[in-house]
Amino acid sequence: MAPGEADLAYHGAAVMADGRMRVWFVARNHGPEAVSDATVRLRWSVPLGVRQVLPEGCVRAGVRVVVCRTGELAADGLGERVELAVGLRGVPAEVGLELDTVWGGGAVDRNRGNDRQRVLVLDTGDTYYF
């Protein structure tokens, strides 16, 4: 049986102040078929602090990387909001954050452009949307 086809995308926001960053996002499957689960990778341009408290469904996967499950995504459906706060090493003035799909539940995603997001977040307390 051939794998189904999906079109995953991520939209959300990030805010940074005093060496801590909050990130929240929602996964969307533009379809045409449902996805049983997917995994999104969040990668920071600076190392994360040694100890992190991450929400259920998210795990640390490297010095600068966290991966999170999206859960089931219906065709043309939204996932649950994923929200996490991480401590960064030091107090950087700016940090790049990248999100992309690591695993799409076995579905084929022919439009990989919209499941890769990049945002530059400044240490201002302002919210940056992606």
Coordinates of N, CA and C in Angstrom, one line a residue:
M1 N 0.8 -1.2 0.0 CA 0.0 0.0 0.0 C 0.9 1.2 0.0
A2 N 0.6 2.2 -0.9 CA 1.4 3.4 -1.0 C 1.0 4.3 0.2
P3 N 2.0 5.1 0.7 CA 1.7 6.0 1.7 C 0.7 7.1 1.3
G4 N 0.0 7.7 2.3 CA -0.9 8.7 2.0 C -0.2 10.0 1.7
E5 N -1.0 11.0 1.3 CA -0.4 12.4 1.1 C -0.9 13.4 2.0
A6 N 0.0 14.2 2.6 CA -0.4 15.3 3.5 C 0.3 16.5 3.1
D7 N 0.0 17.6 3.7 CA 0.7 18.9 3.5 C 0.8 19.6 4.9
L8 N 1.9 19.3 5.6 CA 2.0 19.9 7.0 C 2.6 21.3 6.9
A9 N 2.1 22.1 7.9 CA 2.6 23.5 8.0 C 2.6 23.8 9.5
Y10 N 3.4 24.8 9.9 CA 3.5 25.2 11.3 C 3.4 26.7 11.4
H11 N 2.5 27.2 12.3 CA 2.4 28.6 12.5 C 2.3 28.9 14.0
G12 N 3.0 29.9 14.4 CA 3.0 30.2 15.8 C 3.8 31.5 16.1
A13 N 4.5 31.5 17.3 CA 5.2 32.8 17.7 C 6.2 32.4 18.7
A14 N 7.2 33.3 18.9 CA 8.2 33.2 19.9 C 8.5 34.5 20.5
V15 N 8.9 34.5 21.8 CA 9.3 35.7 22.5 C 10.4 35.4 23.4
M16 N 11.4 36.3 23.5 CA 12.6 36.1 24.3 C 12.9 37.3 25.2
A17 N 13.2 36.9 26.5 CA 13.6 38.0 27.4 C 14.6 37.3 28.4
D18 N 15.7 38.0 28.7 CA 16.6 37.6 29.8 C 17.1 36.1 29.7
G19 N 17.3 35.7 28.5 CA 17.9 34.3 28.3 C 16.9 33.2 28.3
R20 N 15.6 33.5 28.3 CA 14.5 32.5 28.2 C 13.7 32.8 27.0
M21 N 13.3 31.7 26.3 CA 12.4 31.9 25.1 C 11.2 31.0 25.3
R22 N 10.0 31.6 25.0 CA 8.8 30.9 24.9 C 8.4 30.8 23.5
V23 N 8.0 29.6 23.1 CA 7.6 29.3 21.7 C 6.2 28.5 21.8
W24 N 5.3 28.9 20.9 CA 4.1 28.2 20.8 C 3.7 28.1 19.3
F25 N 3.2 27.0 18.9 CA 2.8 26.8 17.5 C 1.7 25.8 17.4
V26 N 1.1 25.8 16.3 CA 0.0 24.8 15.9 C 0.4 24.2 14.6
A27 N 0.3 22.9 14.5 CA 0.5 22.2 13.2 C -0.8 22.2 12.5
R28 N -0.7 22.3 11.2 CA -1.9 22.2 10.3 C -1.6 21.2 9.2
N29 N -2.5 20.4 8.9 CA -2.4 19.5 7.8 C -3.4 20.0 6.7
H30 N -2.9 20.5 5.6 CA -3.7 21.0 4.5 C -4.2 19.8 3.6
G31 N -3.9 18.6 4.0 CA -4.4 17.4 3.3 C -3.7 17.0 2.1
P32 N -4.2 16.1 1.4 CA -5.6 15.7 1.3 C -6.0 14.5 2.3
E33 N -5.0 13.9 2.9 CA -5.3 12.8 3.8 C -4.9 13.1 5.2
A34 N -5.5 12.4 6.2 CA -5.1 12.6 7.6 C -3.7 12.0 7.9
V35 N -3.1 12.5 9.0 CA -1.8 12.0 9.5 C -2.0 11.5 10.9
S36 N -1.6 10.3 11.2 CA -1.8 9.7 12.5 C -1.0 10.4 13.6
D37 N 0.2 10.9 13.2 CA 1.0 11.6 14.1 C 2.2 12.2 13.3
A38 N 2.8 13.3 13.8 CA 4.0 13.8 13.1 C 4.9 14.3 14.2
T39 N 6.1 14.6 13.8 CA 7.1 15.1 14.7 C 7.8 16.4 14.1
V40 N 7.8 17.4 14.9 CA 8.4 18.7 14.5 C 9.7 18.9 15.3
R41 N 10.7 19.4 14.6 CA 12.0 19.7 15.2 C 12.1 21.2 15.4
L42 N 12.5 21.6 16.6 CA 12.8 23.0 16.9 C 14.3 23.1 17.1
R43 N 15.0 24.0 16.3 CA 16.4 24.1 16.4 C 16.8 25.5 16.7
W44 N 17.5 25.8 17.7 CA 18.0 27.1 18.1 C 19.4 27.4 17.6
S45 N 19.7 28.6 17.3 CA 21.1 29.0 16.9 C 22.1 29.0 18.0
V46 N 21.6 29.0 19.2 CA 22.5 29.0 20.4 C 22.2 27.7 21.2
P47 N 23.1 27.3 22.1 CA 22.8 26.1 22.9 C 21.8 26.4 23.9
L48 N 21.0 25.4 24.2 CA 20.0 25.5 25.3 C 20.7 25.3 26.6
G49 N 20.1 25.8 27.7 CA 20.6 25.6 29.0 C 20.7 24.1 29.3
V50 N 21.4 23.7 30.3 CA 21.6 22.3 30.7 C 20.3 21.6 31.1
R51 N 19.6 22.3 31.9 CA 18.3 21.6 32.4 C 17.1 22.3 31.8
Q52 N 16.2 21.5 31.3 CA 15.0 22.0 30.7 C 13.8 21.3 31.2
V53 N 12.7 21.9 31.4 CA 11.4 21.3 31.7 C 10.5 21.4 30.5
L54 N 10.3 20.3 29.8 CA 9.6 20.4 28.6 C 8.2 19.7 28.8
P55 N 7.2 20.2 28.0 CA 5.9 19.6 28.1 C 5.8 18.2 27.6
E56 N 4.8 17.5 28.0 CA 4.6 16.1 27.5 C 4.5 16.1 26.0
G57 N 5.2 15.1 25.4 CA 5.2 15.0 23.9 C 6.5 15.7 23.3
C58 N 7.3 16.4 24.2 CA 8.5 17.0 23.7 C 9.7 16.5 24.4
V59 N 10.8 16.2 23.7 CA 12.0 15.7 24.3 C 13.2 16.5 23.7
R60 N 14.2 16.6 24.5 CA 15.5 17.2 24.0 C 16.2 16.2 23.1
A61 N 16.7 16.6 21.9 CA 17.3 15.8 21.0 C 18.7 16.2 20.6
G62 N 19.3 17.2 21.4 CA 20.6 17.7 21.2 C 20.8 18.9 22.0
V63 N 22.0 19.5 21.8 CA 22.4 20.7 22.6 C 21.5 21.9 22.2
R64 N 21.1 21.9 20.9 CA 20.3 23.0 20.4 C 18.9 22.6 19.9
V65 N 18.5 21.3 20.2 CA 17.3 20.8 19.5 C 16.4 20.1 20.4
V66 N 15.1 20.4 20.2 CA 13.9 19.7 20.9 C 13.0 19.2 19.8
V67 N 12.5 18.0 19.9 CA 11.4 17.5 19.0 C 10.1 17.3 19.8
C68 N 9.0 17.6 19.1 CA 7.7 17.5 19.7 C 6.7 16.8 18.8
R69 N 5.9 16.0 19.4 CA 4.8 15.3 18.6 C 3.7 16.3 18.4
T70 N 3.0 16.1 17.2 CA 1.9 17.0 16.9 C 0.6 16.3 17.3
G71 N 0.6 15.0 17.4 CA -0.6 14.2 17.5 C -1.3 14.0 16.2
E72 N -2.5 13.5 16.2 CA -3.2 13.2 15.0 C -3.7 14.5 14.3
L73 N -3.6 14.6 13.0 CA -4.0 15.7 12.2 C -4.9 15.3 11.1
A74 N -6.2 15.7 11.2 CA -7.2 15.4 10.2 C -6.8 16.1 8.9
A75 N -7.3 15.6 7.8 CA -7.1 16.3 6.5 C -7.8 17.6 6.6
D76 N -7.0 18.7 6.2 CA -7.5 20.1 6.4 C -7.8 20.4 7.8
G77 N -7.0 19.9 8.8 CA -7.3 20.1 10.2 C -6.1 20.7 10.9
L78 N -6.5 21.2 12.1 CA -5.5 21.8 13.0 C -5.2 20.9 14.1
G79 N -3.9 20.9 14.6 CA -3.5 20.1 15.8 C -3.7 21.0 17.0
E80 N -3.3 20.4 18.1 CA -3.4 21.0 19.4 C -2.2 22.0 19.5
R81 N -2.4 23.1 20.2 CA -1.3 24.1 20.4 C -0.2 23.4 21.3
V82 N 1.0 23.6 20.8 CA 2.2 23.1 21.5 C 2.9 24.3 22.1
E83 N 3.2 24.4 23.4 CA 3.8 25.5 24.0 C 4.9 25.0 24.9
L84 N 6.1 25.7 24.7 CA 7.2 25.4 25.6 C 8.1 26.6 25.9
A85 N 8.8 26.5 27.0 CA 9.7 27.6 27.4 C 11.0 27.0 27.6
V86 N 12.1 27.5 27.1 CA 13.4 27.0 27.3 C 14.3 28.1 27.8
G87 N 15.3 27.6 28.6 CA 16.4 28.5 29.0 C 17.5 28.4 28.0
L88 N 18.2 29.5 27.7 CA 19.3 29.5 26.8 C 20.6 29.7 27.6
R89 N 21.7 29.2 27.0 CA 23.0 29.4 27.7 C 23.3 30.9 27.5
G90 N 23.6 31.5 28.6 CA 23.9 32.9 28.6 C 22.7 33.8 28.3
V91 N 22.9 35.0 27.9 CA 21.8 35.9 27.6 C 22.0 36.5 26.3
P92 N 21.8 35.7 25.2 CA 22.0 36.3 23.8 C 21.1 37.4 23.5
A93 N 21.6 38.3 22.6 CA 20.8 39.4 22.2 C 19.8 39.0 21.1
E94 N 20.1 38.0 20.4 CA 19.2 37.5 19.3 C 19.5 36.0 19.1
V95 N 18.4 35.3 18.7 CA 18.5 33.9 18.5 C 17.7 33.5 17.3
G96 N 18.2 32.7 16.4 CA 17.5 32.1 15.3 C 16.8 30.8 15.7
L97 N 15.6 30.7 15.3 CA 14.8 29.5 15.6 C 14.3 28.9 14.3
E98 N 14.5 27.6 14.1 CA 14.0 26.9 12.9 C 13.1 25.8 13.3
L99 N 12.0 25.6 12.6 CA 11.1 24.5 12.8 C 10.9 23.8 11.5
D100 N 10.9 22.4 11.6 CA 10.7 21.6 10.4 C 10.2 20.3 10.8
T101 N 9.6 19.6 9.8 CA 9.1 18.2 10.0 C 10.2 17.2 10.0
V102 N 10.3 16.4 11.1 CA 11.2 15.3 11.1 C 10.6 14.0 10.6
W103 N 9.3 13.8 11.0 CA 8.6 12.6 10.6 C 7.1 13.0 10.4
G104 N 6.5 12.6 9.3 CA 5.2 13.0 8.9 C 4.2 11.8 9.0
G105 N 4.4 10.9 9.9 CA 3.5 9.8 10.1 C 3.4 8.8 8.9
G106 N 4.5 8.8 8.1 CA 4.5 8.0 6.9 C 3.9 8.6 5.7
A107 N 3.3 9.8 5.8 CA 2.6 10.5 4.7 C 3.7 11.1 3.8
V108 N 3.4 11.3 2.5 CA 4.2 12.0 1.6 C 3.8 13.5 1.6
D109 N 4.7 14.4 1.7 CA 4.4 15.8 1.7 C 5.2 16.4 0.5
R110 N 4.4 16.7 -0.5 CA 5.1 17.2 -1.7 C 5.3 18.7 -1.7
N111 N 4.8 19.4 -0.7 CA 5.0 20.8 -0.5 C 5.8 21.1 0.8
R112 N 7.1 20.8 0.7 CA 8.0 20.9 1.9 C 8.3 22.3 2.3
G113 N 8.0 23.3 1.4 CA 8.3 24.7 1.7 C 7.5 25.2 2.9
N114 N 6.3 24.8 3.1 CA 5.5 25.4 4.2 C 5.6 24.7 5.5
D115 N 6.4 23.6 5.6 CA 6.6 23.0 6.9 C 8.0 23.3 7.5
R116 N 8.7 24.3 6.9 CA 10.0 24.8 7.4 C 9.8 26.3 7.7
Q117 N 10.0 26.6 8.9 CA 9.9 28.0 9.3 C 11.2 28.5 10.0
R118 N 11.5 29.7 9.7 CA 12.7 30.4 10.4 C 12.3 31.7 10.9
V119 N 12.7 32.0 12.1 CA 12.4 33.3 12.7 C 13.6 33.8 13.5
L120 N 13.9 35.1 13.4 CA 14.9 35.7 14.2 C 14.2 36.4 15.4
V121 N 14.6 36.0 16.6 CA 14.0 36.6 17.8 C 15.0 37.4 18.6
L122 N 14.6 38.6 18.8 CA 15.5 39.5 19.6 C 15.1 39.5 21.1
D123 N 16.1 39.8 21.9 CA 15.8 39.8 23.4 C 15.2 41.1 23.8
T124 N 14.0 41.3 23.4 CA 13.3 42.5 23.6 C 12.0 42.3 24.4
G125 N 11.5 41.1 24.5 CA 10.2 40.8 25.1 C 9.1 40.9 24.1
D126 N 9.4 41.3 22.8 CA 8.4 41.4 21.7 C 8.1 40.0 21.2
T127 N 6.9 39.9 20.7 CA 6.5 38.6 20.1 C 6.8 38.6 18.6
Y128 N 7.4 37.5 18.1 CA 7.7 37.4 16.7 C 6.9 36.2 16.1
Y129 N 6.2 36.4 15.1 CA 5.3 35.4 14.5 C 5.9 34.8 13.3
F130 N 5.5 33.5 13.1 CA 5.9 32.7 12.0 C 4.8 31.9 11.4

